Tab-separated table of C-alpha atoms in Angstrom:
chain	number	residue	atom	x	y	z
A	1321	MET	CA	88.527	23.410	118.360
A	1322	THR	CA	92.235	23.931	118.971
A	1323	THR	CA	93.037	24.743	122.588
A	1324	PRO	CA	95.236	27.726	123.469
A	1325	GLN	CA	97.899	25.430	124.845
A	1326	SER	CA	98.573	23.975	121.424
A	1327	THR	CA	100.508	27.043	120.371
A	1328	THR	CA	103.244	26.138	122.830
A	1329	GLU	CA	104.034	23.042	120.832
A	1330	THR	CA	104.361	24.776	117.484
A	1331	THR	CA	106.089	27.965	118.498
A	1332	SER	CA	108.803	26.949	120.924
A	1333	GLU	CA	110.967	24.210	122.275
A	1334	PRO	CA	109.046	21.622	124.247
A	1335	VAL	CA	108.780	22.073	127.971
A	1336	SER	CA	107.879	19.341	130.408
A	1337	SER	CA	104.288	18.984	131.506
A	1338	GLU	CA	105.382	19.548	135.093
A	1339	PRO	CA	104.269	16.216	136.570
A	1340	SER	CA	106.029	16.926	139.894
A	1341	LEU	CA	104.245	20.142	140.881
A	1342	ARG	CA	100.723	19.845	142.195
A	1343	ARG	CA	97.746	22.111	141.516
A	1344	LYS	CA	96.582	22.885	145.041
A	1345	MET	CA	95.760	26.626	145.022
A	1346	GLY	CA	92.457	28.342	144.371
A	1347	THR	CA	91.328	31.930	143.745
A	1348	ARG	CA	91.461	32.847	147.441
A	1349	HIS	CA	95.068	31.697	147.693
A	1350	LEU	CA	96.152	33.553	144.556
A	1351	MET	CA	94.603	36.819	145.764
A	1352	MET	CA	96.211	36.638	149.191
A	1353	ILE	CA	99.595	35.612	147.797
A	1354	SER	CA	99.497	38.645	145.523
A	1355	PHE	CA	98.546	40.839	148.496
A	1356	GLY	CA	101.462	39.328	150.383
A	1357	GLY	CA	103.891	40.347	147.654
A	1358	VAL	CA	102.579	43.900	147.289
A	1359	ILE	CA	101.374	45.137	150.690
A	1360	GLY	CA	104.462	45.571	152.822
A	1361	THR	CA	106.608	48.074	154.636
A	1362	GLY	CA	106.403	50.424	151.646
A	1363	LEU	CA	102.805	51.210	152.553
A	1364	PHE	CA	103.041	50.821	156.326
A	1365	LEU	CA	106.296	52.738	156.816
A	1366	SER	CA	107.476	54.685	153.750
A	1367	SER	CA	104.201	56.236	152.583
A	1368	GLY	CA	104.597	59.157	154.996
A	1369	TYR	CA	107.890	60.107	153.350
A	1370	THR	CA	106.204	59.921	149.911
A	1371	ILE	CA	103.514	62.349	151.025
A	1372	SER	CA	106.115	64.744	152.423
A	1373	GLN	CA	107.940	64.784	149.081
A	1374	ALA	CA	105.126	64.896	146.508
A	1375	GLY	CA	102.420	66.488	148.621
A	1376	PRO	CA	99.104	64.802	149.393
A	1377	PHE	CA	97.387	65.331	146.040
A	1378	GLY	CA	100.553	64.479	144.105
A	1379	THR	CA	100.922	61.211	146.015
A	1380	VAL	CA	97.325	60.191	145.311
A	1381	LEU	CA	97.852	61.022	141.624
A	1382	ALA	CA	101.065	58.986	141.488
A	1383	TYR	CA	99.408	55.949	143.071
A	1384	ALA	CA	96.496	56.238	140.633
A	1385	VAL	CA	98.879	56.181	137.659
A	1386	GLY	CA	100.740	53.246	139.194
A	1387	ALA	CA	97.455	51.369	139.578
A	1388	VAL	CA	96.653	51.918	135.891
A	1389	LEU	CA	100.041	50.580	134.837
A	1390	VAL	CA	99.844	47.462	136.982
A	1391	TYR	CA	96.318	46.773	135.673
A	1392	LEU	CA	97.544	46.955	132.069
A	1393	VAL	CA	100.472	44.622	132.771
A	1394	MET	CA	98.345	42.119	134.688
A	1395	MET	CA	95.792	41.892	131.874
A	1396	CYS	CA	98.661	40.892	129.573
A	1397	LEU	CA	99.826	38.340	132.123
A	1398	GLY	CA	96.276	37.031	132.437
A	1399	GLU	CA	96.036	36.124	128.751
A	1400	LEU	CA	99.413	34.367	128.832
A	1401	SER	CA	98.778	32.544	132.109
A	1402	VAL	CA	95.411	31.175	131.033
A	1403	ALA	CA	96.741	30.041	127.647
A	1404	MET	CA	99.883	28.504	129.174
A	1405	PRO	CA	99.492	27.937	132.941
A	1406	GLN	CA	103.027	27.005	133.936
A	1407	THR	CA	105.234	27.539	136.945
A	1408	GLY	CA	107.750	30.320	136.383
A	1409	ALA	CA	105.210	31.817	133.978
A	1410	PHE	CA	106.654	35.064	132.658
A	1411	HIS	CA	110.161	33.646	132.407
A	1412	VAL	CA	108.776	30.833	130.225
A	1413	TYR	CA	106.793	33.319	128.106
A	1414	ALA	CA	109.806	35.563	127.594
A	1415	THR	CA	111.823	32.538	126.477
A	1416	ARG	CA	109.211	31.487	123.943
A	1417	PHE	CA	108.042	34.793	122.555
A	1418	ILE	CA	111.069	37.088	122.899
A	1419	GLY	CA	114.127	34.855	123.094
A	1420	PRO	CA	115.920	32.336	125.354
A	1421	GLY	CA	118.463	34.950	126.469
A	1422	THR	CA	115.709	37.309	127.569
A	1423	GLY	CA	113.880	34.519	129.382
A	1424	PHE	CA	117.027	33.577	131.274
A	1425	THR	CA	117.750	37.192	132.164
A	1426	VAL	CA	114.190	37.770	133.403
A	1427	ALA	CA	114.417	34.679	135.622
A	1428	VAL	CA	117.789	35.705	137.097
A	1429	LEU	CA	116.604	39.264	137.782
A	1430	TYR	CA	113.408	38.107	139.457
A	1431	TRP	CA	115.216	35.462	141.490
A	1432	LEU	CA	117.706	38.097	142.632
A	1433	THR	CA	114.920	40.507	143.604
A	1434	TRP	CA	113.260	38.119	146.013
A	1435	THR	CA	116.502	36.579	147.278
A	1436	ILE	CA	117.886	39.989	148.245
A	1437	ALA	CA	114.575	40.769	149.935
A	1438	LEU	CA	114.798	37.616	152.056
A	1439	GLY	CA	117.891	38.837	153.897
A	1440	SER	CA	116.396	42.204	154.812
A	1441	GLU	CA	113.007	40.739	155.756
A	1442	PHE	CA	114.456	38.322	158.316
A	1443	THR	CA	116.577	41.072	159.834
A	1444	GLY	CA	113.546	43.367	160.038
A	1445	ALA	CA	111.500	40.672	161.751
A	1446	GLY	CA	114.251	40.173	164.333
A	1447	LEU	CA	114.459	43.902	165.037
A	1448	ILE	CA	110.707	44.117	165.663
A	1449	MET	CA	110.776	41.160	168.043
A	1450	GLN	CA	113.668	42.751	169.940
A	1451	GLN	CA	111.407	45.694	170.785
A	1452	TRP	CA	109.232	43.308	172.790
A	1453	PHE	CA	112.081	41.057	173.984
A	1454	PRO	CA	115.092	43.393	174.365
A	1455	ASP	CA	117.260	40.766	176.074
A	1456	THR	CA	117.173	38.432	173.052
A	1457	ALA	CA	119.604	38.997	170.183
A	1458	VAL	CA	118.222	39.902	166.752
A	1459	TRP	CA	119.902	36.925	165.091
A	1460	VAL	CA	118.037	34.506	167.364
A	1461	TRP	CA	114.647	35.746	166.194
A	1462	SER	CA	115.866	35.901	162.594
A	1463	ALA	CA	116.905	32.246	162.857
A	1464	VAL	CA	113.517	31.279	164.304
A	1465	PHE	CA	111.671	32.955	161.444
A	1466	ILE	CA	114.027	31.437	158.848
A	1467	VAL	CA	113.194	27.951	160.136
A	1468	LEU	CA	109.475	28.790	160.178
A	1469	ILE	CA	109.354	30.139	156.597
A	1470	VAL	CA	111.514	27.338	155.171
A	1471	THR	CA	109.307	24.749	156.886
A	1472	LEU	CA	106.092	26.281	155.537
A	1473	ASN	CA	107.518	26.297	152.025
A	1474	ALA	CA	108.936	22.767	152.272
A	1475	ILE	CA	105.859	20.973	153.644
A	1476	SER	CA	103.602	21.525	150.632
A	1477	VAL	CA	102.347	24.238	148.323
A	1478	ARG	CA	99.061	24.086	150.249
A	1479	ALA	CA	100.834	24.852	153.540
A	1480	PHE	CA	102.567	27.805	151.915
A	1481	ALA	CA	99.300	29.089	150.434
A	1482	GLU	CA	97.353	28.782	153.699
A	1483	SER	CA	100.086	30.471	155.748
A	1484	GLU	CA	100.350	33.273	153.218
A	1485	THR	CA	96.578	33.685	153.289
A	1486	LEU	CA	96.689	34.081	157.093
A	1487	LEU	CA	99.588	36.572	157.068
A	1488	SER	CA	98.091	38.614	154.243
A	1489	GLY	CA	94.730	38.558	155.995
A	1490	ILE	CA	96.274	40.333	159.013
A	1491	LYS	CA	97.563	43.123	156.745
A	1492	VAL	CA	94.283	43.451	154.872
A	1493	ALA	CA	92.299	43.613	158.129
A	1494	ALA	CA	94.596	46.375	159.431
A	1495	ILE	CA	94.199	48.403	156.239
A	1496	ILE	CA	90.415	48.039	156.183
A	1497	LEU	CA	90.239	49.108	159.844
A	1498	PHE	CA	92.542	52.030	159.102
A	1499	ILE	CA	90.389	53.240	156.187
A	1500	VAL	CA	87.081	52.813	158.039
A	1501	LEU	CA	88.261	54.599	161.189
A	1502	GLY	CA	90.005	57.215	159.051
A	1503	VAL	CA	86.830	58.062	157.166
A	1504	LEU	CA	84.928	58.329	160.444
A	1505	ALA	CA	87.616	60.712	161.726
A	1506	ILE	CA	87.606	62.787	158.530
A	1507	VAL	CA	83.855	63.429	158.818
A	1508	GLY	CA	84.087	64.181	162.553
A	1509	ILE	CA	82.444	61.080	164.027
A	1510	ILE	CA	85.731	60.174	165.758
A	1511	ASN	CA	87.659	62.958	167.458
A	1512	VAL	CA	91.200	63.560	166.234
A	1513	ARG	CA	93.841	65.225	168.357
A	1514	GLY	CA	94.767	68.661	166.968
A	1515	TYR	CA	91.391	69.345	165.311
A	1516	ASP	CA	88.411	71.127	166.896
A	1517	GLY	CA	85.927	69.641	164.425
A	1518	ALA	CA	85.887	67.413	161.377
A	1519	PRO	CA	89.249	67.641	159.571
A	1520	GLY	CA	87.604	67.111	156.177
A	1521	LEU	CA	89.828	67.000	153.092
A	1522	SER	CA	91.414	70.428	153.423
A	1523	ASN	CA	94.872	68.919	154.003
A	1524	LEU	CA	94.784	67.383	150.533
A	1525	THR	CA	95.255	70.778	148.882
A	1526	ASP	CA	97.261	72.493	151.609
A	1527	GLY	CA	100.073	74.362	149.883
A	1528	GLY	CA	98.561	73.772	146.460
A	1529	LEU	CA	98.223	70.638	144.386
A	1530	PHE	CA	101.997	70.223	143.995
A	1531	PRO	CA	103.690	72.045	146.900
A	1532	ASN	CA	107.163	70.808	145.940
A	1533	GLY	CA	106.617	71.107	142.203
A	1534	ILE	CA	105.525	68.608	139.563
A	1535	GLY	CA	109.077	67.232	139.428
A	1536	ALA	CA	108.718	65.810	142.933
A	1537	VAL	CA	105.541	64.032	141.850
A	1538	PHE	CA	107.359	62.553	138.865
A	1539	ALA	CA	110.105	61.156	141.085
A	1540	THR	CA	107.450	59.738	143.413
A	1541	MET	CA	105.716	58.014	140.510
A	1542	LEU	CA	108.852	55.968	139.882
A	1543	THR	CA	108.866	54.807	143.494
A	1544	VAL	CA	105.117	54.174	143.506
A	1545	THR	CA	105.412	51.951	140.442
A	1546	PHE	CA	107.773	49.720	142.399
A	1547	ALA	CA	105.302	49.725	145.295
A	1548	PHE	CA	102.821	47.760	143.174
A	1549	SER	CA	105.384	45.080	142.308
A	1550	GLY	CA	104.399	41.665	143.567
A	1551	THR	CA	101.096	41.349	141.723
A	1552	GLU	CA	102.959	39.329	139.076
A	1553	LEU	CA	103.252	36.513	141.637
A	1554	ILE	CA	99.876	35.380	140.282
A	1555	GLY	CA	101.669	34.373	137.097
A	1556	ILE	CA	104.260	32.292	138.952
A	1557	THR	CA	101.546	30.327	140.783
A	1558	ALA	CA	99.662	29.448	137.563
A	1559	GLY	CA	101.335	26.024	137.305
A	1560	GLU	CA	100.140	25.062	140.785
A	1561	THR	CA	96.623	26.484	140.547
A	1562	LYS	CA	93.378	24.566	140.264
A	1563	ASP	CA	91.440	25.319	137.050
A	1564	PRO	CA	93.702	28.225	135.936
A	1565	THR	CA	91.382	29.126	133.036
A	1566	ARG	CA	88.807	30.316	135.556
A	1567	THR	CA	90.934	31.019	138.617
A	1568	VAL	CA	93.715	33.224	137.219
A	1569	PRO	CA	91.575	35.939	135.505
A	1570	LYS	CA	89.258	36.071	138.507
A	1571	ALA	CA	92.186	36.454	140.896
A	1572	ILE	CA	93.817	39.164	138.761
A	1573	HIS	CA	90.714	41.347	138.549
A	1574	ALA	CA	89.755	40.879	142.208
A	1575	THR	CA	93.298	41.541	143.390
A	1576	LEU	CA	93.826	44.679	141.339
A	1577	TRP	CA	90.699	46.552	142.328
A	1578	ARG	CA	91.210	45.661	145.989
A	1579	LEU	CA	94.838	46.797	145.890
A	1580	THR	CA	93.776	50.064	144.273
A	1581	VAL	CA	91.221	50.682	147.026
A	1582	PHE	CA	93.672	49.695	149.761
A	1583	PHE	CA	96.567	51.822	148.511
A	1584	ILE	CA	94.719	54.931	147.368
A	1585	GLY	CA	92.226	54.733	150.255
A	1586	SER	CA	95.037	54.528	152.805
A	1587	ILE	CA	96.937	57.409	151.187
A	1588	ILE	CA	93.835	59.637	151.177
A	1589	VAL	CA	93.232	58.940	154.879
A	1590	MET	CA	96.876	59.664	155.738
A	1591	ALA	CA	96.967	62.851	153.673
A	1592	ALA	CA	93.697	64.086	155.153
A	1593	LEU	CA	94.642	63.502	158.782
A	1594	ILE	CA	98.413	64.220	158.749
A	1595	PRO	CA	99.548	67.634	157.466
A	1596	TRP	CA	102.004	66.875	154.659
A	1597	LYS	CA	104.769	68.938	156.246
A	1598	GLU	CA	104.585	66.733	159.343
A	1599	ALA	CA	104.630	63.431	157.442
A	1600	GLY	CA	107.916	61.533	157.327
A	1601	VAL	CA	109.705	58.360	158.294
A	1602	ASP	CA	110.071	58.868	162.047
A	1603	GLU	CA	107.142	56.519	162.610
A	1604	SER	CA	104.520	54.691	160.579
A	1605	PRO	CA	101.728	57.031	159.401
A	1606	PHE	CA	99.349	54.290	160.537
A	1607	VAL	CA	100.680	54.692	164.069
A	1608	THR	CA	100.423	58.490	163.825
A	1609	VAL	CA	96.760	58.336	162.778
A	1610	PHE	CA	95.751	55.654	165.296
A	1611	ARG	CA	97.499	57.529	168.099
A	1612	SER	CA	95.782	60.797	167.149
A	1613	MET	CA	92.445	58.986	167.550
A	1614	GLY	CA	93.427	57.870	171.047
A	1615	ILE	CA	93.619	54.172	170.175
A	1616	PRO	CA	95.621	52.427	172.938
A	1617	PHE	CA	98.751	50.432	172.108
A	1618	ALA	CA	98.805	51.892	168.586
A	1619	ALA	CA	102.543	51.293	168.171
A	1620	ASP	CA	102.358	47.676	169.363
A	1621	ILE	CA	99.387	46.941	167.123
A	1622	MET	CA	101.168	48.268	164.041
A	1623	ASN	CA	104.413	46.530	164.969
A	1624	PHE	CA	102.463	43.267	164.969
A	1625	VAL	CA	100.950	44.105	161.576
A	1626	ILE	CA	104.345	45.104	160.168
A	1627	LEU	CA	105.810	41.824	161.480
A	1628	ALA	CA	103.064	39.980	159.604
A	1629	ALA	CA	103.878	42.034	156.490
A	1630	ILE	CA	107.570	41.166	156.740
A	1631	LEU	CA	106.972	37.440	157.249
A	1632	SER	CA	104.430	37.469	154.424
A	1633	ALA	CA	106.962	39.053	152.062
A	1634	ALA	CA	109.607	36.502	153.091
A	1635	ASN	CA	107.137	33.662	152.592
A	1636	SER	CA	106.165	34.859	149.108
A	1637	GLY	CA	109.763	35.711	148.256
A	1638	LEU	CA	111.070	32.245	149.044
A	1639	TYR	CA	108.245	30.678	147.040
A	1640	ALA	CA	108.892	32.934	144.019
A	1641	SER	CA	112.665	32.473	143.992
A	1642	THR	CA	112.293	28.705	144.394
A	1643	ARG	CA	109.920	28.404	141.419
A	1644	MET	CA	112.195	30.526	139.254
A	1645	LEU	CA	115.117	28.153	139.835
A	1646	TRP	CA	112.874	25.150	139.277
A	1647	SER	CA	111.610	26.616	136.003
A	1648	LEU	CA	115.143	27.287	134.731
A	1649	SER	CA	116.067	23.696	135.559
A	1650	ASN	CA	112.839	22.372	134.041
A	1651	GLU	CA	113.768	23.834	130.660
A	1652	GLY	CA	117.344	22.633	130.877
A	1653	THR	CA	119.099	25.979	131.322
A	1654	ILE	CA	120.656	25.105	134.684
A	1655	PRO	CA	121.497	21.642	136.131
A	1656	ALA	CA	118.632	19.169	136.481
A	1657	VAL	CA	119.272	18.786	140.229
A	1658	PHE	CA	117.285	21.989	140.866
A	1659	ARG	CA	114.208	20.290	139.433
A	1660	ARG	CA	114.117	17.604	142.113
A	1661	THR	CA	111.066	17.627	144.372
A	1662	ASN	CA	110.356	16.126	147.760
A	1663	ARG	CA	107.462	13.784	148.513
A	1664	PHE	CA	105.149	16.777	148.854
A	1665	GLY	CA	105.881	17.936	145.308
A	1666	VAL	CA	107.974	20.928	146.472
A	1667	PRO	CA	111.258	21.733	144.619
A	1668	SER	CA	113.446	21.077	147.663
A	1669	VAL	CA	116.865	21.657	146.070
A	1670	ALA	CA	115.746	24.956	144.510
A	1671	LEU	CA	114.241	25.895	147.876
A	1672	ALA	CA	117.520	25.245	149.686
A	1673	ALA	CA	119.532	27.152	147.069
A	1674	SER	CA	117.223	30.168	147.282
A	1675	MET	CA	117.426	30.189	151.066
A	1676	VAL	CA	121.226	30.027	150.905
A	1677	GLY	CA	121.088	32.971	148.475
A	1678	GLY	CA	118.974	34.879	151.007
A	1679	LEU	CA	121.472	34.138	153.786
A	1680	LEU	CA	124.375	35.323	151.608
A	1681	ALA	CA	122.431	38.508	150.882
A	1682	LEU	CA	121.969	38.924	154.642
A	1683	LEU	CA	125.718	38.533	155.210
A	1684	SER	CA	126.544	41.006	152.433
A	1685	SER	CA	124.253	43.564	154.056
A	1686	VAL	CA	126.361	43.293	157.215
A	1687	TYR	CA	129.895	42.970	155.848
A	1688	ALA	CA	129.646	44.731	152.448
A	1689	ALA	CA	126.721	47.110	152.844
A	1690	GLU	CA	128.342	49.976	150.951
A	1691	THR	CA	129.689	47.835	148.091
A	1692	LEU	CA	128.249	44.469	147.042
A	1693	TYR	CA	124.926	44.749	148.880
A	1694	LEU	CA	124.299	48.262	147.539
A	1695	VAL	CA	124.870	47.015	143.988
A	1696	LEU	CA	122.547	44.039	144.468
A	1697	VAL	CA	119.790	46.214	145.921
A	1698	SER	CA	120.137	48.684	143.045
A	1699	ILE	CA	119.782	45.905	140.455
A	1700	SER	CA	116.834	44.261	142.218
A	1701	GLY	CA	115.071	47.614	142.429
A	1702	LEU	CA	114.731	47.791	138.650
A	1703	ALA	CA	114.259	44.068	138.088
A	1704	VAL	CA	110.480	43.970	138.493
A	1705	MET	CA	110.007	46.795	136.012
A	1706	LEU	CA	112.062	44.843	133.470
A	1707	VAL	CA	109.858	41.821	134.191
A	1708	TRP	CA	106.789	43.927	133.416
A	1709	VAL	CA	108.400	45.012	130.134
A	1710	ALA	CA	108.933	41.342	129.269
A	1711	ILE	CA	105.319	40.445	130.135
A	1712	ALA	CA	103.835	43.116	127.859
A	1713	TRP	CA	106.292	42.327	125.065
A	1714	SER	CA	105.586	38.591	125.342
A	1715	GLN	CA	101.844	39.130	125.082
A	1716	LEU	CA	102.244	41.232	121.946
A	1717	ASN	CA	104.327	38.543	120.288
A	1718	PHE	CA	102.117	35.714	121.536
A	1719	ARG	CA	98.973	37.232	120.041
A	1720	ARG	CA	100.701	37.930	116.704
A	1721	ARG	CA	101.992	34.371	116.527
A	1722	TRP	CA	98.616	32.958	117.568
A	1723	ILE	CA	96.908	34.723	114.671
A	1724	ALA	CA	99.721	33.898	112.227
A	1725	GLU	CA	99.255	30.199	112.988
A	1726	GLY	CA	95.658	30.426	111.827
A	1727	HIS	CA	93.937	30.556	115.183
A	1728	SER	CA	91.057	32.837	116.107
A	1729	VAL	CA	91.105	35.246	119.026
A	1730	THR	CA	87.785	33.760	120.151
A	1731	GLU	CA	89.602	30.488	120.905
A	1732	LEU	CA	91.438	32.168	123.792
A	1733	ALA	CA	89.702	31.497	127.107
A	1734	TYR	CA	90.865	34.917	128.319
A	1735	ARG	CA	92.064	37.721	126.075
A	1736	VAL	CA	93.390	41.217	126.627
A	1737	PRO	CA	90.769	43.842	125.735
A	1738	GLY	CA	91.792	46.663	123.443
A	1739	TYR	CA	94.681	44.779	121.833
A	1740	PRO	CA	97.234	46.054	120.811
A	1741	VAL	CA	96.701	49.359	122.678
A	1742	VAL	CA	96.718	47.829	126.165
A	1743	PRO	CA	99.984	45.843	125.818
A	1744	MET	CA	101.661	48.743	123.992
A	1745	LEU	CA	100.738	51.151	126.794
A	1746	ALA	CA	101.969	48.632	129.378
A	1747	LEU	CA	105.229	48.249	127.471
A	1748	VAL	CA	105.844	51.988	127.028
A	1749	MET	CA	104.918	52.918	130.618
A	1750	SER	CA	107.075	50.117	132.075
A	1751	LEU	CA	110.019	51.144	129.900
A	1752	ALA	CA	109.534	54.764	130.947
A	1753	SER	CA	109.635	53.744	134.612
A	1754	CYS	CA	113.018	52.118	133.938
A	1755	VAL	CA	114.660	54.676	131.675
A	1756	LEU	CA	113.445	57.872	133.343
A	1757	ILE	CA	115.038	56.857	136.628
A	1758	VAL	CA	118.084	58.672	135.275
A	1759	PHE	CA	116.310	61.936	136.231
A	1760	ASP	CA	116.029	60.907	139.882
A	1761	PRO	CA	119.443	61.239	141.605
A	1762	ASN	CA	118.366	58.973	144.461
A	1763	GLN	CA	117.662	56.050	142.102
A	1764	ARG	CA	120.046	56.778	139.227
A	1765	ALA	CA	122.644	54.266	140.426
A	1766	ALA	CA	120.133	51.446	139.844
A	1767	LEU	CA	120.233	52.095	136.101
A	1768	TYR	CA	124.018	52.268	136.017
A	1769	TRP	CA	124.395	48.882	137.699
A	1770	THR	CA	121.469	47.116	136.028
A	1771	VAL	CA	122.520	47.701	132.403
A	1772	PRO	CA	125.886	45.889	132.713
A	1773	PHE	CA	124.292	43.181	134.890
A	1774	VAL	CA	121.687	42.472	132.208
A	1775	ALA	CA	124.442	42.299	129.583
A	1776	LEU	CA	126.297	39.835	131.837
A	1777	CYS	CA	123.153	37.663	132.084
A	1778	TYR	CA	122.882	37.472	128.276
A	1779	LEU	CA	126.561	36.538	128.096
A	1780	ALA	CA	126.125	33.857	130.783
A	1781	HIS	CA	123.194	32.381	128.879
A	1782	ALA	CA	125.227	32.217	125.673
A	1783	VAL	CA	128.029	30.395	127.510
A	1784	LEU	CA	125.615	27.926	129.130
A	1785	LYS	CA	123.941	27.283	125.789
A	1786	ARG	CA	127.275	26.582	124.114
A	1787	ARG	CA	128.235	24.148	126.888
A	1788	ARG	CA	124.928	22.281	126.560
A	1789	ARG	CA	125.493	21.910	122.831
A	1790	ALA	CA	129.022	20.632	123.448
A	1791	VAL	CA	127.745	18.039	125.924
A	1792	THR	CA	124.971	16.786	123.640
A	1793	ALA	CA	127.136	16.790	120.492
């Protein structure tokens, strides 16, 4: 029987077998890495603002729709990752099944997303530490965490995976505790300040299902879609995963249903215990709920959890951006120096370049916050949605080509159910999340900056391709 991997040899340019990167990660690592990319300050800090804008029921609805979309996209990624488990996954798939220019653009956008995030994450970590150590400058703590994250990524992929598992575990434990205690408070077993009895779920419909109108819910859905970004990290790790045929699908399914429970469960607890008119960004809704239950040191506990979330995001971000550069070098798009690995099998040059990119992003946030940094943040905000578009589109083309080459669907170790409906829905919903941003004045600038940036990426790829041809001629 022909293996799924054989299609890569007949449908695209050859890619190296990746002898330098080592398969050290299992299902547990993949799940926690994905959690690390998704569960962050958006849930711990910004969710209160979302509730205040869309109302409690509208926020739950928006998160439910976002969960459906991410599930559709990840099923597409699952089929591709199992058939072709390679580092830099979706960039490689876009190159093969859409076009080299698209693959290059996807890689640049995704690299930019995580690199920009690195700068803000290290600053955020320093600010939190300054609350406990006010006499120490923010940059000192930022420098300490930069050294820590770079070291964890440079030692080995196993060290990265284990550290990410620990950091993500702290966040998951906090969310589970929050949901459990929240449910006990909702039913009246735990007393909540401001309520004589059990609060119940009456706050969920206070002011109607959509107190600020359905339009506010629509705008929230765009933001919520971005909140689920990070699950695609599973695809990037495929090339360094043990037994990807079994591990990747298992990790995708386990991750998605847990994320759905964590996100929607947390939002329901917040909405039930915090009147939507009182929700906002003055403090974390987790702190508000814990404090209302009389839990001591609520703010310090959540600051510790948020610190873990920030370091987790930085850890995952450096890993993702490093593998994107390595993948581009592996296929010959950028200089071969970025493919070099250290004795632990880690792409050390790509790691250093990504960290330098993060430091430059940090500097731009200080010295050009209203110009360059604002543009970069706007572009990176849409980048993940464009990656999801590429994943769904790649899966559609992969399956068509697989059948056209005379293969049977039953030969695929993992296949998307309901083809072609599932990838088409993923494609349309992801595109809608990108295009319909024009109706949200707060996010409209992202579209204006991203379109010319994408065009510039295609142009850059064409120039690089012409130079490679000139060199080899």
